[in-house]
Amino acid sequence: MEYWQIKDKAIMVWERERLLTTLKVLADESRLTLLRLLNEREYTVGELAEKLELTEPTISHHLSKLRSAGLVHLRMAGNKRFYRLNTPMLDQFKAGIQTIEQTPATPESTQADDAWIAALNWVAADQQVLREYTHAGKLTQIPAKQKKQIVILRWLATLFEPDRLYSEPEINEILKSVHKEDHVTLRRDLVDFGYLRRERGGGKYWLTPADEFTGFVIPVE
C-alpha cells in the first residue's frame, strides 16, 4: 500500500472516531440545551446553572464533556471562566454528519479526539502526557511518575470554578466524571499538591487562587 493510501486511511479512521465521540457527547438533552445557549453568548457556570435549573457541579460535568469533544471554548478573565460555543468545530461535525455513510465500517486503528488538549495551549510535553493517559476526555490511569501525575492534576484543576466552595460529594462527582475508580486518590492529591484547598475537617473545598498557588508545576522531561 502506498504512503498516501495509508495516510488517507488514517485520516478517515480519525474522523470516524471524532464523529463517534461527538455523537456520544451530544446524546444528552442538557448538553444540547447548553450548546443552544452558548451559541447566543458567553456564559459562566453559575449563569448556566440558573438557566437550566441544575447544580453547578452538574453543569461543570456537562461542559467538561462538551470541551472533550472540542465543542466549547473556555476563556479566563481574572478569576472568572466564560464558556462559548466553538463554532468551527461544530461546523466540522455537521460536515461529518453529511458524509456519515462514507466513514470506514471497521477501523484498523483508533485515535481519540484530543481537540480539548490542544485548546489548553500547554507546552507540547504536557499535552503529550494528556494524550498518553486520557481518552475522550477521561483519565485512563494515574501515571506512576510524579512529574506526569502533576500534569494530570493541573488538568483536573481546570474542572473546578474559582471563587466557589464545593462539598466533598460535589468534588467526588466531578472527579468521577473523568475517572471513577480512583477519585478519592485524585481528590487527596489535588489537596496535597496545592491545587485544591480544604477546610479543617474536610467540610468544604475550593480551587487555590492563581496568585496564591504554591504547589508544583513541573514540566515533564
mmCIF file of C-alpha atoms in Angstrom:
data_model
loop_
_atom_site.group_PDB
_atom_site.id
_atom_site.type_symbol
_atom_site.label_atom_id
_atom_site.label_comp_id
_atom_site.label_asym_id
_atom_site.label_seq_id
_atom_site.Cartn_x
_atom_site.Cartn_y
_atom_site.Cartn_z
ATOM 1 C CA MET A 1 0.000 0.000 0.000
ATOM 2 C CA GLU A 2 1.328 3.421 -0.980
ATOM 3 C CA TYR A 3 2.114 6.025 1.695
ATOM 4 C CA TRP A 4 -0.678 8.354 0.556
ATOM 5 C CA GLN A 5 -3.180 5.482 0.866
ATOM 6 C CA ILE A 6 -2.075 4.721 4.434
ATOM 7 C CA LYS A 7 -2.267 8.400 5.322
ATOM 8 C CA ASP A 8 -5.752 8.789 3.835
ATOM 9 C CA LYS A 9 -6.989 5.723 5.715
ATOM 10 C CA ALA A 10 -5.575 7.042 8.986
ATOM 11 C CA ILE A 11 -7.376 10.346 8.421
ATOM 12 C CA MET A 12 -10.651 8.534 7.751
ATOM 13 C CA VAL A 13 -10.290 6.466 10.942
ATOM 14 C CA TRP A 14 -9.511 9.584 12.979
ATOM 15 C CA GLU A 15 -12.557 11.342 11.543
ATOM 16 C CA ARG A 16 -14.697 8.296 12.364
ATOM 17 C CA GLU A 17 -13.532 8.286 15.988
ATOM 18 C CA ARG A 18 -14.096 12.039 16.325
ATOM 19 C CA LEU A 19 -17.603 11.680 14.910
ATOM 20 C CA LEU A 20 -18.426 8.825 17.301
ATOM 21 C CA THR A 21 -17.096 10.753 20.299
ATOM 22 C CA THR A 22 -19.114 13.839 19.404
ATOM 23 C CA LEU A 23 -22.297 11.850 18.844
ATOM 24 C CA LYS A 24 -21.940 10.259 22.285
ATOM 25 C CA VAL A 25 -21.328 13.621 23.926
ATOM 26 C CA LEU A 26 -24.386 15.163 22.273
ATOM 27 C CA ALA A 27 -26.694 12.285 23.234
ATOM 28 C CA ASP A 28 -27.927 14.277 26.217
ATOM 29 C CA GLU A 29 -30.749 16.815 26.334
ATOM 30 C CA SER A 30 -28.962 19.126 28.789
ATOM 31 C CA ARG A 31 -25.836 19.309 26.616
ATOM 32 C CA LEU A 32 -27.884 20.143 23.549
ATOM 33 C CA THR A 33 -29.546 22.936 25.513
ATOM 34 C CA LEU A 34 -26.126 24.178 26.639
ATOM 35 C CA LEU A 35 -24.954 24.376 23.020
ATOM 36 C CA ARG A 36 -28.018 26.427 22.106
ATOM 37 C CA LEU A 37 -27.373 28.857 24.961
ATOM 38 C CA LEU A 38 -23.641 29.111 24.252
ATOM 39 C CA ASN A 39 -24.442 29.899 20.647
ATOM 40 C CA GLU A 40 -26.163 33.083 21.888
ATOM 41 C CA ARG A 41 -23.310 34.448 24.005
ATOM 42 C CA GLU A 42 -20.703 33.588 26.634
ATOM 43 C CA TYR A 43 -21.912 32.220 29.942
ATOM 44 C CA THR A 44 -20.432 31.367 33.324
ATOM 45 C CA VAL A 45 -21.256 28.078 35.043
ATOM 46 C CA GLY A 46 -23.420 29.925 37.548
ATOM 47 C CA GLU A 47 -25.460 31.589 34.820
ATOM 48 C CA LEU A 48 -25.961 28.285 33.004
ATOM 49 C CA ALA A 49 -26.962 26.531 36.215
ATOM 50 C CA GLU A 50 -29.606 29.178 36.822
ATOM 51 C CA LYS A 51 -30.894 28.935 33.252
ATOM 52 C CA LEU A 52 -31.184 25.139 33.281
ATOM 53 C CA GLU A 53 -32.136 24.856 36.976
ATOM 54 C CA LEU A 54 -29.308 22.393 37.571
ATOM 55 C CA THR A 55 -26.492 22.357 40.131
ATOM 56 C CA GLU A 56 -23.181 23.978 39.191
ATOM 57 C CA PRO A 57 -21.245 20.654 39.516
ATOM 58 C CA THR A 58 -23.707 19.104 37.052
ATOM 59 C CA ILE A 59 -23.195 21.985 34.607
ATOM 60 C CA SER A 60 -19.403 21.700 35.025
ATOM 61 C CA HIS A 61 -19.653 17.989 34.254
ATOM 62 C CA HIS A 62 -21.619 18.624 31.057
ATOM 63 C CA LEU A 63 -19.243 21.407 29.986
ATOM 64 C CA SER A 64 -16.291 19.085 30.559
ATOM 65 C CA LYS A 65 -17.876 16.583 28.173
ATOM 66 C CA LEU A 66 -18.521 19.260 25.564
ATOM 67 C CA ARG A 67 -14.937 20.538 25.879
ATOM 68 C CA SER A 68 -13.606 16.985 25.458
ATOM 69 C CA ALA A 69 -15.300 16.958 22.047
ATOM 70 C CA GLY A 70 -13.901 20.397 21.234
ATOM 71 C CA LEU A 71 -17.383 21.918 21.006
ATOM 72 C CA VAL A 72 -16.903 24.527 23.718
ATOM 73 C CA HIS A 73 -14.192 27.126 24.350
ATOM 74 C CA LEU A 74 -13.108 28.328 27.788
ATOM 75 C CA ARG A 75 -11.964 31.943 28.299
ATOM 76 C CA MET A 76 -10.379 33.107 31.541
ATOM 77 C CA ALA A 77 -10.933 36.686 32.694
ATOM 78 C CA GLY A 78 -9.277 37.181 36.038
ATOM 79 C CA ASN A 79 -10.795 34.582 38.308
ATOM 80 C CA LYS A 80 -13.862 34.108 36.137
ATOM 81 C CA ARG A 81 -14.390 31.466 33.491
ATOM 82 C CA PHE A 82 -16.544 32.109 30.462
ATOM 83 C CA TYR A 83 -17.724 29.405 28.101
ATOM 84 C CA ARG A 84 -18.765 29.829 24.493
ATOM 85 C CA LEU A 85 -19.534 27.666 21.500
ATOM 86 C CA ASN A 86 -16.650 26.540 19.291
ATOM 87 C CA THR A 87 -18.445 27.237 16.013
ATOM 88 C CA PRO A 88 -15.725 25.947 13.621
ATOM 89 C CA MET A 89 -15.637 22.584 15.425
ATOM 90 C CA LEU A 90 -19.440 22.337 15.322
ATOM 91 C CA ASP A 91 -19.335 23.102 11.592
ATOM 92 C CA GLN A 92 -16.820 20.268 11.131
ATOM 93 C CA PHE A 93 -19.160 17.931 12.997
ATOM 94 C CA LYS A 94 -22.077 18.961 10.768
ATOM 95 C CA ALA A 95 -19.962 18.303 7.681
ATOM 96 C CA GLY A 96 -19.034 14.888 9.071
ATOM 97 C CA ILE A 97 -22.696 14.017 9.575
ATOM 98 C CA GLN A 98 -23.388 14.812 5.922
ATOM 99 C CA THR A 99 -20.789 12.230 4.842
ATOM 100 C CA ILE A 100 -21.504 9.674 7.571
ATOM 101 C CA GLU A 101 -22.108 6.898 5.050
ATOM 102 C CA GLN A 102 -18.503 7.273 3.853
ATOM 103 C CA THR A 103 -16.890 6.564 7.222
ATOM 104 C CA PRO A 104 -14.976 3.246 7.443
ATOM 105 C CA ALA A 105 -17.042 0.446 8.982
ATOM 106 C CA THR A 106 -14.189 -1.475 10.601
ATOM 107 C CA PRO A 107 -11.303 0.644 11.875
ATOM 108 C CA GLU A 108 -7.827 -0.881 11.840
ATOM 109 C CA SER A 109 -6.583 1.678 14.335
ATOM 110 C CA THR A 110 -8.127 4.280 16.608
ATOM 111 C CA GLN A 111 -7.132 7.743 17.739
ATOM 112 C CA ALA A 112 -9.050 9.684 20.339
ATOM 113 C CA ASP A 113 -10.165 13.198 19.607
ATOM 114 C CA ASP A 114 -7.804 15.479 21.500
ATOM 115 C CA ALA A 115 -9.045 18.887 20.411
ATOM 116 C CA TRP A 116 -9.657 19.760 24.071
ATOM 117 C CA ILE A 117 -5.967 19.092 24.803
ATOM 118 C CA ALA A 118 -4.790 21.497 22.115
ATOM 119 C CA ALA A 119 -7.266 24.078 23.427
ATOM 120 C CA LEU A 120 -5.371 24.181 26.742
ATOM 121 C CA ASN A 121 -2.374 25.745 24.937
ATOM 122 C CA TRP A 122 0.083 23.899 27.179
ATOM 123 C CA VAL A 123 3.635 23.035 26.191
ATOM 124 C CA ALA A 124 3.975 20.053 23.857
ATOM 125 C CA ALA A 125 5.420 17.731 26.514
ATOM 126 C CA ASP A 126 2.481 18.303 28.859
ATOM 127 C CA GLN A 127 -0.012 17.809 26.023
ATOM 128 C CA GLN A 128 1.673 14.501 25.236
ATOM 129 C CA VAL A 129 1.158 13.329 28.820
ATOM 130 C CA LEU A 130 -2.564 14.039 28.496
ATOM 131 C CA ARG A 131 -2.698 12.099 25.230
ATOM 132 C CA GLU A 132 -0.977 9.137 26.870
ATOM 133 C CA TYR A 133 -3.215 8.979 29.931
ATOM 134 C CA THR A 134 -6.621 10.146 28.710
ATOM 135 C CA HIS A 135 -9.149 9.040 26.127
ATOM 136 C CA ALA A 136 -12.148 11.100 25.011
ATOM 137 C CA GLY A 137 -11.775 13.431 27.974
ATOM 138 C CA LYS A 138 -11.460 10.653 30.592
ATOM 139 C CA LEU A 139 -8.427 9.612 32.606
ATOM 140 C CA THR A 140 -7.483 6.039 31.722
ATOM 141 C CA GLN A 141 -4.935 5.601 34.532
ATOM 142 C CA ILE A 142 -2.897 7.614 37.016
ATOM 143 C CA PRO A 143 0.763 7.911 35.927
ATOM 144 C CA ALA A 144 3.380 6.301 38.127
ATOM 145 C CA LYS A 145 5.891 9.152 37.736
ATOM 146 C CA GLN A 146 5.259 12.237 39.848
ATOM 147 C CA LYS A 147 6.045 14.718 37.082
ATOM 148 C CA LYS A 148 3.351 13.199 34.908
ATOM 149 C CA GLN A 149 0.953 12.981 37.849
ATOM 150 C CA ILE A 150 1.311 16.738 38.283
ATOM 151 C CA VAL A 151 0.317 17.338 34.660
ATOM 152 C CA ILE A 152 -2.821 15.270 35.254
ATOM 153 C CA LEU A 153 -3.582 17.211 38.449
ATOM 154 C CA ARG A 154 -3.174 20.537 36.616
ATOM 155 C CA TRP A 155 -5.745 19.339 34.076
ATOM 156 C CA LEU A 156 -8.145 18.165 36.785
ATOM 157 C CA ALA A 157 -7.863 21.562 38.477
ATOM 158 C CA THR A 158 -9.321 23.163 35.332
ATOM 159 C CA LEU A 159 -12.590 21.313 36.029
ATOM 160 C CA PHE A 160 -13.271 23.485 39.077
ATOM 161 C CA GLU A 161 -14.574 27.027 39.201
ATOM 162 C CA PRO A 162 -12.565 29.696 41.061
ATOM 163 C CA ASP A 163 -14.138 31.557 43.998
ATOM 164 C CA ARG A 164 -16.585 28.742 44.690
ATOM 165 C CA LEU A 165 -16.970 26.390 47.654
ATOM 166 C CA TYR A 166 -17.519 22.687 46.952
ATOM 167 C CA SER A 167 -18.720 19.981 49.297
ATOM 168 C CA GLU A 168 -16.813 16.705 49.293
ATOM 169 C CA PRO A 169 -19.637 14.910 47.410
ATOM 170 C CA GLU A 170 -19.510 17.634 44.745
ATOM 171 C CA ILE A 171 -15.744 17.200 44.387
ATOM 172 C CA ASN A 172 -16.252 13.443 44.084
ATOM 173 C CA GLU A 173 -18.962 13.866 41.447
ATOM 174 C CA ILE A 174 -16.714 15.963 39.224
ATOM 175 C CA LEU A 175 -13.721 13.626 39.588
ATOM 176 C CA LYS A 176 -15.850 10.530 38.986
ATOM 177 C CA SER A 177 -16.926 12.057 35.680
ATOM 178 C CA VAL A 178 -13.358 11.648 34.398
ATOM 179 C CA HIS A 179 -12.039 8.732 36.498
ATOM 180 C CA LYS A 180 -14.477 6.825 38.687
ATOM 181 C CA GLU A 181 -12.057 4.203 40.011
ATOM 182 C CA ASP A 182 -9.556 6.419 41.880
ATOM 183 C CA HIS A 183 -11.481 9.618 42.535
ATOM 184 C CA VAL A 184 -10.576 9.523 46.236
ATOM 185 C CA THR A 185 -6.860 9.359 45.421
ATOM 186 C CA LEU A 186 -7.220 12.204 42.934
ATOM 187 C CA ARG A 187 -9.090 14.361 45.458
ATOM 188 C CA ARG A 188 -6.406 13.810 48.055
ATOM 189 C CA ASP A 189 -3.591 14.515 45.584
ATOM 190 C CA LEU A 190 -5.238 17.740 44.418
ATOM 191 C CA VAL A 191 -5.150 18.925 48.021
ATOM 192 C CA ASP A 192 -1.679 17.562 48.821
ATOM 193 C CA PHE A 193 -0.137 19.183 45.739
ATOM 194 C CA GLY A 194 -1.824 22.507 46.392
ATOM 195 C CA TYR A 195 -4.377 22.672 43.583
ATOM 196 C CA LEU A 196 -7.341 22.489 45.940
ATOM 197 C CA ARG A 197 -7.704 23.808 49.459
ATOM 198 C CA ARG A 198 -9.810 22.257 52.166
ATOM 199 C CA GLU A 199 -11.415 23.411 55.367
ATOM 200 C CA ARG A 200 -10.136 21.816 58.518
ATOM 201 C CA GLY A 201 -12.148 18.634 58.870
ATOM 202 C CA GLY A 202 -12.752 18.452 55.111
ATOM 203 C CA GLY A 203 -16.145 20.186 55.073
ATOM 204 C CA LYS A 204 -15.558 22.494 52.103
ATOM 205 C CA TYR A 205 -13.086 22.610 49.227
ATOM 206 C CA TRP A 206 -12.109 25.374 46.816
ATOM 207 C CA LEU A 207 -9.718 25.944 43.922
ATOM 208 C CA THR A 208 -6.496 27.588 45.022
ATOM 209 C CA PRO A 209 -6.374 31.153 43.617
ATOM 210 C CA ALA A 210 -3.707 31.556 40.947
ATOM 211 C CA ASP A 211 -1.933 34.322 42.863
ATOM 212 C CA GLU A 212 -1.742 32.113 45.980
ATOM 213 C CA PHE A 213 -0.716 28.879 44.341
ATOM 214 C CA THR A 214 2.458 27.429 45.874
ATOM 215 C CA GLY A 215 2.155 23.871 44.619
ATOM 216 C CA PHE A 216 4.020 22.045 41.909
ATOM 217 C CA VAL A 217 4.054 22.984 38.242
ATOM 218 C CA ILE A 218 6.875 20.838 36.897
ATOM 219 C CA PRO A 219 7.267 20.371 33.144
ATOM 220 C CA VAL A 220 7.850 16.777 32.072
ATOM 221 C CA GLU A 221 11.199 15.839 30.615
#
